[in-house]
CSV table of C-alpha atoms in Angstrom, one decimal:
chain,number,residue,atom,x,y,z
A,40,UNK,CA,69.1,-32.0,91.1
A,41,UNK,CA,67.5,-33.9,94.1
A,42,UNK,CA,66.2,-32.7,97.4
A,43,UNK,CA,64.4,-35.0,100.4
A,44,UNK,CA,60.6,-34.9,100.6
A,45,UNK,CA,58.7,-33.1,102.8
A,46,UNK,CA,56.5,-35.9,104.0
A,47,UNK,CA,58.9,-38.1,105.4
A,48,UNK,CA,58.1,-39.5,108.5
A,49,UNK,CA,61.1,-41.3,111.1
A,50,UNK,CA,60.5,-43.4,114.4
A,51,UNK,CA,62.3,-44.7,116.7
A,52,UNK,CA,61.2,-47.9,117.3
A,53,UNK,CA,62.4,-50.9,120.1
A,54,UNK,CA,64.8,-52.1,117.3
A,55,UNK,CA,64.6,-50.2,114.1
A,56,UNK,CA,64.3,-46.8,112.5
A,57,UNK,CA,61.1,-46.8,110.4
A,58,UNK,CA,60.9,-44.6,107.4
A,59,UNK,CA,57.5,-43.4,106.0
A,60,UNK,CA,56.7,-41.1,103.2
A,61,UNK,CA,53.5,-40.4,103.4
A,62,UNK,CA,52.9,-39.6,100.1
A,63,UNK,CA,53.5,-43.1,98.3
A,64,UNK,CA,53.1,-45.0,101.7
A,65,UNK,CA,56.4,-46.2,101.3
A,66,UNK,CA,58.1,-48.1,104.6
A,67,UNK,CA,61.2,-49.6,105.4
A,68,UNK,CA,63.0,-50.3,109.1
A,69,UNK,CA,66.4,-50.2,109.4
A,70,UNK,CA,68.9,-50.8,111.8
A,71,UNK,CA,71.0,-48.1,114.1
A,72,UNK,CA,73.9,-48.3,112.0
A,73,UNK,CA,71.9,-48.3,108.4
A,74,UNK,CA,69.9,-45.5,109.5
A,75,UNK,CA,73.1,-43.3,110.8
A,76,UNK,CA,74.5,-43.9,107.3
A,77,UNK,CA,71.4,-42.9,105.7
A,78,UNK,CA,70.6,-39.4,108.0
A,79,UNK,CA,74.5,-38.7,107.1
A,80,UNK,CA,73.9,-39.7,103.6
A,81,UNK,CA,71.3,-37.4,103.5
A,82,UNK,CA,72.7,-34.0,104.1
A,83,UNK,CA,74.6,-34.5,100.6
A,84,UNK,CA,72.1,-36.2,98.2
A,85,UNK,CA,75.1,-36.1,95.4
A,86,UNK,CA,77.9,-37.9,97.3
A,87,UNK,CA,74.6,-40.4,98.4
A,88,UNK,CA,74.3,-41.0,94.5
A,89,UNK,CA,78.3,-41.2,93.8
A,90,UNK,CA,78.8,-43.7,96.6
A,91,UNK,CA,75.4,-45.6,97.2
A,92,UNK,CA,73.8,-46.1,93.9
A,93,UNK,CA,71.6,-48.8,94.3
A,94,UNK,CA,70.6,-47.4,97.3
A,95,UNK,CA,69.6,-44.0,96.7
A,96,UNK,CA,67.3,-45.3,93.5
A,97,UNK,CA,65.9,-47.5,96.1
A,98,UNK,CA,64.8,-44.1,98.5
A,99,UNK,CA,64.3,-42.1,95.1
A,100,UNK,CA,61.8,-44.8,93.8
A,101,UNK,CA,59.8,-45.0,97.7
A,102,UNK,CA,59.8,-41.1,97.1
A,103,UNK,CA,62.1,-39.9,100.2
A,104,UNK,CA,64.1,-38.7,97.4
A,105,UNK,CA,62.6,-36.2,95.1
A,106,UNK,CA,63.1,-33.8,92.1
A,107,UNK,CA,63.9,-30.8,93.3
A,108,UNK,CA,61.4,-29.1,91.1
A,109,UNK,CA,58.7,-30.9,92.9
A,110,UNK,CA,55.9,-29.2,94.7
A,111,UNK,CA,54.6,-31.5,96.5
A,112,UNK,CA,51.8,-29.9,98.4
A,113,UNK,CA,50.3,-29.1,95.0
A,114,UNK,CA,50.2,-32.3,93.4
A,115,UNK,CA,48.9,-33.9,97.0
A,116,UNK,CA,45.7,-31.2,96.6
A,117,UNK,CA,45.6,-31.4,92.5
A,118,UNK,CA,45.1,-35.4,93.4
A,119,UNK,CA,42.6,-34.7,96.5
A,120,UNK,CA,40.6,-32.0,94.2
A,121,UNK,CA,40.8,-34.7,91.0
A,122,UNK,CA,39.7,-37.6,93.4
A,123,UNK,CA,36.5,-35.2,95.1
A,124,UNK,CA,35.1,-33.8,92.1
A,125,UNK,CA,36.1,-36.0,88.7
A,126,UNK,CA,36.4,-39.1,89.4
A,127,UNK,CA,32.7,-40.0,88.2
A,128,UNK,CA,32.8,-43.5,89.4
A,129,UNK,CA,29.0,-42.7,91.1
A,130,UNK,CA,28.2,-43.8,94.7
A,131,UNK,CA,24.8,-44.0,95.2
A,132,UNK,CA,23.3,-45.0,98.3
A,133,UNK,CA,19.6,-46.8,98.4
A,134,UNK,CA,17.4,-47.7,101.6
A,135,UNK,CA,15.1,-50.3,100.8
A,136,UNK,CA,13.8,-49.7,104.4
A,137,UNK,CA,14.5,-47.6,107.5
A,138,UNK,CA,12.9,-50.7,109.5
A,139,UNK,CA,15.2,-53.3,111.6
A,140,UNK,CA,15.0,-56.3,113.0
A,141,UNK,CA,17.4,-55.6,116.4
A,142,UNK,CA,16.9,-52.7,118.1
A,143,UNK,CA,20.4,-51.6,119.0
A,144,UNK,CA,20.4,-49.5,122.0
A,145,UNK,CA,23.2,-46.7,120.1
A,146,UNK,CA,21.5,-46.2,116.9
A,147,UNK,CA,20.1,-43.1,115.8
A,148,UNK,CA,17.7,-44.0,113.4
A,149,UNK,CA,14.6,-44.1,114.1
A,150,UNK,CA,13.4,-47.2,112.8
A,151,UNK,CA,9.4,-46.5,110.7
A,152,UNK,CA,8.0,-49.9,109.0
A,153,UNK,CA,7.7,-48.2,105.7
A,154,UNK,CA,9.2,-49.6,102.7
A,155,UNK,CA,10.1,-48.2,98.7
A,156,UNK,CA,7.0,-47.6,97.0
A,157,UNK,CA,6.9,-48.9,93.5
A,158,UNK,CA,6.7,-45.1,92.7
A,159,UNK,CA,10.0,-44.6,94.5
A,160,UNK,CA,11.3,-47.5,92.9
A,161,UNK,CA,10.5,-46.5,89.1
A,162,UNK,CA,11.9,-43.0,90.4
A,163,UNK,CA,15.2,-44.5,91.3
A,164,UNK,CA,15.3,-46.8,87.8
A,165,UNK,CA,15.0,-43.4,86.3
A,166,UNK,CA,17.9,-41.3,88.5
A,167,UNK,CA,20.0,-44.5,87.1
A,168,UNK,CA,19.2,-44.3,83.8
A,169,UNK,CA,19.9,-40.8,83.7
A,170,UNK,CA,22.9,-40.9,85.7
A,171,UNK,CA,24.5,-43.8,83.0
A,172,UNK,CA,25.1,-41.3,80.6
A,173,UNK,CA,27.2,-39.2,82.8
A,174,UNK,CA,29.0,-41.5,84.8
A,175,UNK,CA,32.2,-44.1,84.3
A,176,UNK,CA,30.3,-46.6,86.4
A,177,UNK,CA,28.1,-47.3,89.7
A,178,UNK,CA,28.9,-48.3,92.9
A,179,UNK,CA,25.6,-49.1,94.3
A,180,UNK,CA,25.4,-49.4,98.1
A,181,UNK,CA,22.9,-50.9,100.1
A,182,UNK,CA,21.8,-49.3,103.7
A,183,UNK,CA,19.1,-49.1,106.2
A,184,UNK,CA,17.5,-50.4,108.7
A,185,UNK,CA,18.1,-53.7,107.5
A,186,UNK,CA,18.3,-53.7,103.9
A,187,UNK,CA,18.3,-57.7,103.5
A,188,UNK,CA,14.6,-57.8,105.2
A,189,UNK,CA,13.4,-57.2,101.7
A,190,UNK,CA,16.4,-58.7,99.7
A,191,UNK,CA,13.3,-60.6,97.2
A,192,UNK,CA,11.4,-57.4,96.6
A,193,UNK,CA,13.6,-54.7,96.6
A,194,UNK,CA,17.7,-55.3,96.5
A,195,UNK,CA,18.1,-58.3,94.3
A,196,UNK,CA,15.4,-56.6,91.3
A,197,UNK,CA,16.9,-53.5,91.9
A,198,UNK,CA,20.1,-54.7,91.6
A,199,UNK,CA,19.6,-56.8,88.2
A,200,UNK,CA,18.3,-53.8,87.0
A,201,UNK,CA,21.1,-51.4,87.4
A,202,UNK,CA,24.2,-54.1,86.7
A,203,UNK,CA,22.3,-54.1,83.3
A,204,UNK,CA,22.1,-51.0,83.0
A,205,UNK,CA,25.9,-50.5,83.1
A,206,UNK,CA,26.7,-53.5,81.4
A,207,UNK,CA,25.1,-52.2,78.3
A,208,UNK,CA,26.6,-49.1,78.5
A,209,UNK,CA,29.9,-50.7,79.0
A,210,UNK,CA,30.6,-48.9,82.6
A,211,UNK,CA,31.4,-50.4,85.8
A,212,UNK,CA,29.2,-52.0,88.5
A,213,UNK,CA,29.9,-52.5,92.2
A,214,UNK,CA,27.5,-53.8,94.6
A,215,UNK,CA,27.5,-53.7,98.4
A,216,UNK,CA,26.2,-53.6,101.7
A,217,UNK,CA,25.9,-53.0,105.0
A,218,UNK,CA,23.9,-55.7,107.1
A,219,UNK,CA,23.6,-57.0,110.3
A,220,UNK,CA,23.6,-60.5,108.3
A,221,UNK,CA,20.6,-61.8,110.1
A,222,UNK,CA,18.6,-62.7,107.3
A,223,UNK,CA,21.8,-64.5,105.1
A,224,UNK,CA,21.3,-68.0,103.7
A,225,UNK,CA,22.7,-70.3,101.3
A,226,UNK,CA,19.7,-69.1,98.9
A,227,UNK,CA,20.5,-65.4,99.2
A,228,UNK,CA,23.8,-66.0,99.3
A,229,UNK,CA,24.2,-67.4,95.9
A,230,UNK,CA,21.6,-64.6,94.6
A,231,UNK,CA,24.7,-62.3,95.6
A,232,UNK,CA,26.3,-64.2,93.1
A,233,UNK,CA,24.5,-63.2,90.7
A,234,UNK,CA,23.6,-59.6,91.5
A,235,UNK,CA,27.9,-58.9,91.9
A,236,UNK,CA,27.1,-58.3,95.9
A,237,UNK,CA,30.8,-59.3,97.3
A,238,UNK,CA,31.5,-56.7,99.9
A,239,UNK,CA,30.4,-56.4,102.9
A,240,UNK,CA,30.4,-54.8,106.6
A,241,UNK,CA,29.0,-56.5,108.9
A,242,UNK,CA,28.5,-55.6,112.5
A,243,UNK,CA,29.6,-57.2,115.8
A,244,UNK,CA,29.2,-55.9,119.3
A,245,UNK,CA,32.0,-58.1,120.9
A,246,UNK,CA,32.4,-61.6,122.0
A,247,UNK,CA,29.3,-63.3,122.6
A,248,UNK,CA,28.0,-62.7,125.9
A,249,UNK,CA,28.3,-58.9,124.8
A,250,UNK,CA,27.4,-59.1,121.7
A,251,UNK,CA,23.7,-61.2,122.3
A,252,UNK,CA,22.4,-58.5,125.0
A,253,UNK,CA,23.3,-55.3,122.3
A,254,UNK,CA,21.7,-57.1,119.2
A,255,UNK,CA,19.2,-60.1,119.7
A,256,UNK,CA,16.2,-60.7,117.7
A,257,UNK,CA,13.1,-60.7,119.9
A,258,UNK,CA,15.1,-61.8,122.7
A,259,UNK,CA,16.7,-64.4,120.3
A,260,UNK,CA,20.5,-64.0,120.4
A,261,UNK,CA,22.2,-63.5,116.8
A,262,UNK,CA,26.1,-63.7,117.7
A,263,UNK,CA,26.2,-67.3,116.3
A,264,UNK,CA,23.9,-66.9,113.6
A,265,UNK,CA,26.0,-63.7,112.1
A,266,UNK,CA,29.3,-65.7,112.4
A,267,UNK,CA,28.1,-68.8,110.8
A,268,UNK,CA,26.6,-66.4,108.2
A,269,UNK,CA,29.7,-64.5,107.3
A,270,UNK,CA,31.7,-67.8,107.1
A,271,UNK,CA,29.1,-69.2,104.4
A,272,UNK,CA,29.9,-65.4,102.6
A,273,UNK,CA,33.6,-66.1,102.1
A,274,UNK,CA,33.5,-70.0,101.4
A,275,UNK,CA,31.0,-68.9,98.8
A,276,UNK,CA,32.2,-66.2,97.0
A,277,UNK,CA,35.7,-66.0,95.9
A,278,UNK,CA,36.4,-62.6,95.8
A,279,UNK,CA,33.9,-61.8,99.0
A,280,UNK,CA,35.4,-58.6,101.0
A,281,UNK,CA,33.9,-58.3,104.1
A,282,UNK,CA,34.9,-55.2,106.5
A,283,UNK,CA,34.0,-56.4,110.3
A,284,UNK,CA,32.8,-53.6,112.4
A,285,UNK,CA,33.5,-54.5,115.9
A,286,UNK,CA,31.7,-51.4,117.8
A,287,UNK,CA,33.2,-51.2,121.5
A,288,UNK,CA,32.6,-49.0,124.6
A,289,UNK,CA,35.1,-49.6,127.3
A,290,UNK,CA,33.2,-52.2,128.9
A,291,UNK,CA,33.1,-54.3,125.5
A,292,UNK,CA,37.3,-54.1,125.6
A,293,UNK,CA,37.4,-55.6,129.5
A,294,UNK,CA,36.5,-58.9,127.8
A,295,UNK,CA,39.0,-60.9,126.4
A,296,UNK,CA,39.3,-60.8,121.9
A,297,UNK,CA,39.5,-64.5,121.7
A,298,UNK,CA,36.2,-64.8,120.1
A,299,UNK,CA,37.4,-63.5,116.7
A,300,UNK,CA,39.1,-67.1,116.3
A,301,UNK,CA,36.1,-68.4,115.3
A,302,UNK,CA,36.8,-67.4,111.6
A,303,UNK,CA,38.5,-70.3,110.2
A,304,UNK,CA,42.4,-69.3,109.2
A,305,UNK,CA,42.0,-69.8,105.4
A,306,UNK,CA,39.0,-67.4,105.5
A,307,UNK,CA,40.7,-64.5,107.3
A,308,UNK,CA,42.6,-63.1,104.6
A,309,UNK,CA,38.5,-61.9,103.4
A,310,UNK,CA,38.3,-59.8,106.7
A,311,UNK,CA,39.5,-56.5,107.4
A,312,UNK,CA,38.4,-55.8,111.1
A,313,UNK,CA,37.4,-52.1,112.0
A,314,UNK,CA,37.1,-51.1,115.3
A,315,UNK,CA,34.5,-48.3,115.8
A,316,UNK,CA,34.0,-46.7,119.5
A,317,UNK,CA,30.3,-46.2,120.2
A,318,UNK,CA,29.9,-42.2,119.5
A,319,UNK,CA,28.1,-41.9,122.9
A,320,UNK,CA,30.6,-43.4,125.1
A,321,UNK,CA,33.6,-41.1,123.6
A,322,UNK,CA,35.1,-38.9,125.9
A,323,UNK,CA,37.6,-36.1,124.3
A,324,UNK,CA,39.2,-35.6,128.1
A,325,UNK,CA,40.0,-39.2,128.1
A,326,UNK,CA,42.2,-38.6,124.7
A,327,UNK,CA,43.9,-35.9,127.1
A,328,UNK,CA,44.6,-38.0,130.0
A,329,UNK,CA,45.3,-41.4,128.4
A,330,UNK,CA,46.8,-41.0,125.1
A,331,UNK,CA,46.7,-44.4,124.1
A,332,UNK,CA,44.0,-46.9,124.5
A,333,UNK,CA,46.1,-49.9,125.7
A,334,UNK,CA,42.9,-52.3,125.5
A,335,UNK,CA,42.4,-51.1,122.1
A,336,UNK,CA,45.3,-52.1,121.0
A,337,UNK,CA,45.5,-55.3,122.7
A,338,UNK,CA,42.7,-56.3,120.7
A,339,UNK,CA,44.6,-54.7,117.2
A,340,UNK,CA,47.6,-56.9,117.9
A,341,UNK,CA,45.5,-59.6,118.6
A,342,UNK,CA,43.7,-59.9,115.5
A,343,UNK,CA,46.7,-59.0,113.4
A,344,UNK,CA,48.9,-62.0,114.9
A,345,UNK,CA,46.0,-64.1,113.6
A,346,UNK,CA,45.9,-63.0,110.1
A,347,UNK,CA,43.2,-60.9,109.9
A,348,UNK,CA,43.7,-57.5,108.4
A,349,UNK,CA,43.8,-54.7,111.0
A,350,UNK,CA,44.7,-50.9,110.1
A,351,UNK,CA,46.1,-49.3,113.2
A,352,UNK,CA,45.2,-46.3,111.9
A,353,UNK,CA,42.5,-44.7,109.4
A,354,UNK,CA,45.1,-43.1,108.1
A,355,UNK,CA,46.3,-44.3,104.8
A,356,UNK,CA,48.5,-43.9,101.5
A,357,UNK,CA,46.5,-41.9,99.0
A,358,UNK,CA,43.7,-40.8,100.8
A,359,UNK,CA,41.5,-38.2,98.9
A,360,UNK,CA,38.7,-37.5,100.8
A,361,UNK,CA,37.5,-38.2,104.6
A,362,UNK,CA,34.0,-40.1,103.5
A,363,UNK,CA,32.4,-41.3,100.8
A,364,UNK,CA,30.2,-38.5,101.4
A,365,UNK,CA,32.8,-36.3,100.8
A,366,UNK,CA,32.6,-37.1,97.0
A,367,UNK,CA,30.8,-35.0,94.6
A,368,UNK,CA,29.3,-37.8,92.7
A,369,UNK,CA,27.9,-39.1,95.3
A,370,UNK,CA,24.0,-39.4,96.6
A,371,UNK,CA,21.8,-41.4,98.8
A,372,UNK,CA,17.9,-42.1,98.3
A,373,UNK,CA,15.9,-43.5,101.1
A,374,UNK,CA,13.0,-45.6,101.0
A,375,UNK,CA,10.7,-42.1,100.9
A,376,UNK,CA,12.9,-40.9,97.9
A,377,UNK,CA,13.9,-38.2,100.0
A,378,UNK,CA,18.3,-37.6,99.1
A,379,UNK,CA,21.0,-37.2,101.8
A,380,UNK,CA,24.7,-37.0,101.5
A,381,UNK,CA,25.4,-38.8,104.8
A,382,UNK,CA,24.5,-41.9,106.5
A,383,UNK,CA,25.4,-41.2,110.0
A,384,UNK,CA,23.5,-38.4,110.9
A,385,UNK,CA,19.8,-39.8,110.8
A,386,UNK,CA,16.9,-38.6,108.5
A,387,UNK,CA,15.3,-35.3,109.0
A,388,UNK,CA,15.1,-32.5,107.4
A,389,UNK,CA,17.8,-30.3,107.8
A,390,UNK,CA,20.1,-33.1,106.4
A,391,UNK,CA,18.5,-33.7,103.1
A,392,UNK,CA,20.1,-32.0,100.0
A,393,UNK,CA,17.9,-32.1,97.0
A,394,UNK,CA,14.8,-33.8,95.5
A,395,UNK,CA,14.4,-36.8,93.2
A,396,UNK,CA,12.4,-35.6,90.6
A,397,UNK,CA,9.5,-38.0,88.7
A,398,UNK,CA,12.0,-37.9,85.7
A,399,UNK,CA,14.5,-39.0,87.9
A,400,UNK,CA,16.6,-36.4,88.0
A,401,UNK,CA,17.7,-34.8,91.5
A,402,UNK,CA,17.4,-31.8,92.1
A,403,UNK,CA,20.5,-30.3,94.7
A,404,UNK,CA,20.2,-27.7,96.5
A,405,UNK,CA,22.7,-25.3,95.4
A,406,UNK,CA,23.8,-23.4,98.5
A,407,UNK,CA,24.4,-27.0,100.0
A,408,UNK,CA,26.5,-27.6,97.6
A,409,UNK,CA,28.6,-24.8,97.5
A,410,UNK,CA,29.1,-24.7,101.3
A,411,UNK,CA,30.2,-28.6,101.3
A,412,UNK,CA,32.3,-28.3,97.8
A,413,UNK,CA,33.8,-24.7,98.1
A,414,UNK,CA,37.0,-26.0,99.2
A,415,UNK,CA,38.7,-29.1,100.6
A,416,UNK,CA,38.8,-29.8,105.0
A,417,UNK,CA,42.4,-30.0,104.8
A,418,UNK,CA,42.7,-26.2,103.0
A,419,UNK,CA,43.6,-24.4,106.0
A,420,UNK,CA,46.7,-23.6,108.0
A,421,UNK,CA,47.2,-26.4,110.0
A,422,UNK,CA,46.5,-29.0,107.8
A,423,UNK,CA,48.4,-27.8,105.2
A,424,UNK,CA,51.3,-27.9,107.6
A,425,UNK,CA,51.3,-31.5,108.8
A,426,UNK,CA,53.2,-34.0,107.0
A,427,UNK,CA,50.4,-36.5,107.4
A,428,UNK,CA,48.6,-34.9,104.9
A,429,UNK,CA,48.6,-37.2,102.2
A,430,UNK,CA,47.0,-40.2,104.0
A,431,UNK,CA,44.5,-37.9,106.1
A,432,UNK,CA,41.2,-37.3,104.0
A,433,UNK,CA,40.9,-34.2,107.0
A,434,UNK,CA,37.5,-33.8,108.6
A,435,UNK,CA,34.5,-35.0,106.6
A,436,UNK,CA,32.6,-31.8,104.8
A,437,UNK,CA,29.4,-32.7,107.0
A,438,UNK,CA,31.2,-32.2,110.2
A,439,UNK,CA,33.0,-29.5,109.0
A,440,UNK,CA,29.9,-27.8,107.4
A,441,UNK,CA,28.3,-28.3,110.9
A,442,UNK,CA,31.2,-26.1,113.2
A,443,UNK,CA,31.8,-23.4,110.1
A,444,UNK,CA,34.9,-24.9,108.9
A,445,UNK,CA,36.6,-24.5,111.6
A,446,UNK,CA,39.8,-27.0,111.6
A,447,UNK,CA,39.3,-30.1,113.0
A,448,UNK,CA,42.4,-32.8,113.4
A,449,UNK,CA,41.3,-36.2,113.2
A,450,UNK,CA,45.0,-37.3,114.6
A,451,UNK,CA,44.3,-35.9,117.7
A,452,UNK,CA,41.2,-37.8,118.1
A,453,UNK,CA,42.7,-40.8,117.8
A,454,UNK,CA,42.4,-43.8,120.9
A,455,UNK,CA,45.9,-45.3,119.0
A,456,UNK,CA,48.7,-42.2,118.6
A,457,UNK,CA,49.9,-42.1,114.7
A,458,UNK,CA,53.2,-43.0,115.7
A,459,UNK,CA,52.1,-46.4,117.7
A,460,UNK,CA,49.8,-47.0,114.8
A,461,UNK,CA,52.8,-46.8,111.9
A,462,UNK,CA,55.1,-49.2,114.1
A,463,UNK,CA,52.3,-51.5,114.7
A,464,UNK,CA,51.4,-51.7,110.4
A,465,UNK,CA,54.8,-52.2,110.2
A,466,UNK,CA,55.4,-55.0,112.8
A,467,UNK,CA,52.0,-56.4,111.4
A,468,UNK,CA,52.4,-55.7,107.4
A,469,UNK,CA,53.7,-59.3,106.3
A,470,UNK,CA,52.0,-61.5,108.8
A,471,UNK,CA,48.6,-62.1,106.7
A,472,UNK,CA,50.8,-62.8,103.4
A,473,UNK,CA,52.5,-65.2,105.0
A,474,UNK,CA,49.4,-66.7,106.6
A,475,UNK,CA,47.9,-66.5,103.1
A,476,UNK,CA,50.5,-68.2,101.5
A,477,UNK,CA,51.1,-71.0,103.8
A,478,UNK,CA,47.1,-71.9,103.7
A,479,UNK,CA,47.7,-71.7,100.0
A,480,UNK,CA,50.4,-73.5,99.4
A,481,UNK,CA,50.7,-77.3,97.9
């Protein structure tokens, strides 16, 4: 026996139904008179077998159709739980420095001219070591400051050293970054070659003019500099993955999204553009008042109709976890050796979590840990209610640690309403393939 999913999601769009099932991701539009037959259809899964056979394997396959023995709000938390505490692929964070060289008027680091000791250093060869016997491999992520202003000295050694590692203990090695790209060069870029380093975010403050006055380099503007250096990055390196942060107050969206064109058209297919509000220019009555950022999404649309890829919504298939930091095997080091979970809430001490020992082992605190990993964000009444559940990681643990657990919906927060957003991926969902395959063609 058969019975419909729980997490299937229908909207009316201008000229098709879409389908969702949030659990697989599954999405299909059909017509007014394809979707009457299906709602009918429906309300007797048997006769939908007897009379539309190909059909109904079709929905059963995409998961609207289920066994009826299913539970599917177990599985979706068995998955999230498997995902947050044994999947031992380990994330580890390093700062070579907290230093910069912009001075970004949002940021809230503070920004000291210190560096990794070579005691830190041997410290962190030692965690890595120690961690290789317990991990399936290591996803080694680069931070700061500005990590590349000591790419010679500290990321590229560091680097060898761990891929190594992991090669001769047969595990996995990932290397990335984020960078203000600055610094980039041919040179450098073909020692990411060679260290595995081929994903990226990279930051832009809007088109030029906007960009230049947020991040300039002793007065020296860096729009054209970080463009021509993120081309080089994806000409260079085939499989390059680059994740373009464009950060926006409401000023940044009164200019026109044009710029973005600048990225050649075979290139585009390497860039996922992410659009980040500045944290202190959001306003939660303005979510109240105007549900949907129209300028936002003027900007989405714009850079999806030229190939680039653009998720209307953070929301996703198969989303375990809010964060990165939401992950039990993960840890960041800074330049001090001091260990954090999270990168976005500055470096003091009521955010660090444990102590890298001379051994290299770190040290957790405990009751940290058992306040972050006691349960899941999504384990409480209303999350466990909402069919969106299987793409929505919840509410990382560090913002939920910070307010006591209390429930907090990331849907609501949204500038783009869950329902514009899922139209949109749809509308958008075969425009960079086709893009793709037409600069790829003979």
């Amino acid at each position: 026996m058969n019975k419909l999913s729980e997490y299937n999601i229908i909207i009316e769009g201008d000229t098709k139904f879409i389908y969702l099932n949030t659990i697989t991701g599954s999405i299909v539009g059909l017509n007014q008179k394809e979707h009457s037959i299906v709602q009918k259809e429906f309300n007797n899964l048997i006769d939908f077998e007897e009379k539309y056979p190909t059909i109904f394997k079709k929905f059963y396959n995409f998961g609207y159709i289920i066994d009826e023995k299913r539970n599917e709000k177990e599985e979706i938390l068995f998955y999230k739980k498997q995902s947050v505490f044994l999947d031992r692929e380990y994330r580890l964070f390093l700062h070579p420095t907290l230093d910069c060289n912009f001075n970004c008027w949002y940021c809230y680091e503070e920004h000291p001219k210190e560096k990794i000791t070579e005691e830190t250093s041997q410290r962190i060869k030692k965690h890595i070591e120690y961690m290789s016997d317990r991990i399936s491999g290591l996803h080694l992520s680069w931070f700061g400051g500005e990590p590349l202003m000591y790419y010679d000295e500290i990321v590229e050694p560091m680097s060898l050293f761990a891929k190594n590692i992991m090669e001769q203990k047969g595990l996995t090695f990932i290397n990335s970054i984020s960078t203000n790209a600055y610094y980039i060069n041919k040179k450098m870029i073909e020692g990411f070659k060679k260290i595995k380093l081929s994903t990226f975010q990279i930051t832009l403050d809007g088109n030029r003019e906007k960009h230049n006055k947020v991040r300039n380099f002793n007065g020296e503007p860096s729009f054209d500099v970080i463009c021509n250096n993120i081309i080089d990055i994806c000409n260079e390196i085939n499989d390059a993955s680059i994740t373009l942060r464009i950060n926006y107050d409401n000023k940044t969206l009164d200019y026109e999204p044009d710029f973005i064109s600048i990225f050649p058209e075979n290139i585009r297919h390497k860039l996922r553009i992410d659009f980040q509000r500045v944290w202190q220019t959001r306003d939660e009555n303005c979510l109240k008042t105007e549900p949907i950022n129209n300028k936002l999404l003027q900007w989405m649309e714009f850079a999806a109709k030229l190939g680039f890829n653009v998720n209307f919504t953070k929301l996703q298939p198969h989303i375990p976890y809010a964060c990165y930091v939401d992950k039990y095997y993960h840890l960041e080091i800074d330049h001090e050796g001091k260990v954090y979970k999270c990168t976005a809430k500055g470096y003091t001490p009521e955010y660090e979590v444990g102590k890298l020992r001379e051994d290299g082992i770190v040290e957790l605190n405990a009751e940290n840990e058992a306040k972050r990993f006691h349960k899941l964000t999504v384990e409480n009444e209303m999350c466990l209610n909402c069919k969106y559940l299987p793409m929505c990681g919840g509410s990382c643990t560090q913002n939920s640690m910070e307010v006591n657990g209390e429930p907090i919906c990331v849907i609501q927060s949204s500038e783009i309403p869950i329902t514009t957003a899922i139209l949109k991926n749809y509308e958008y969902r075969n425009n960079i393939k086709n893009i793709y395959e037409k600069n790829n063609s003979f």
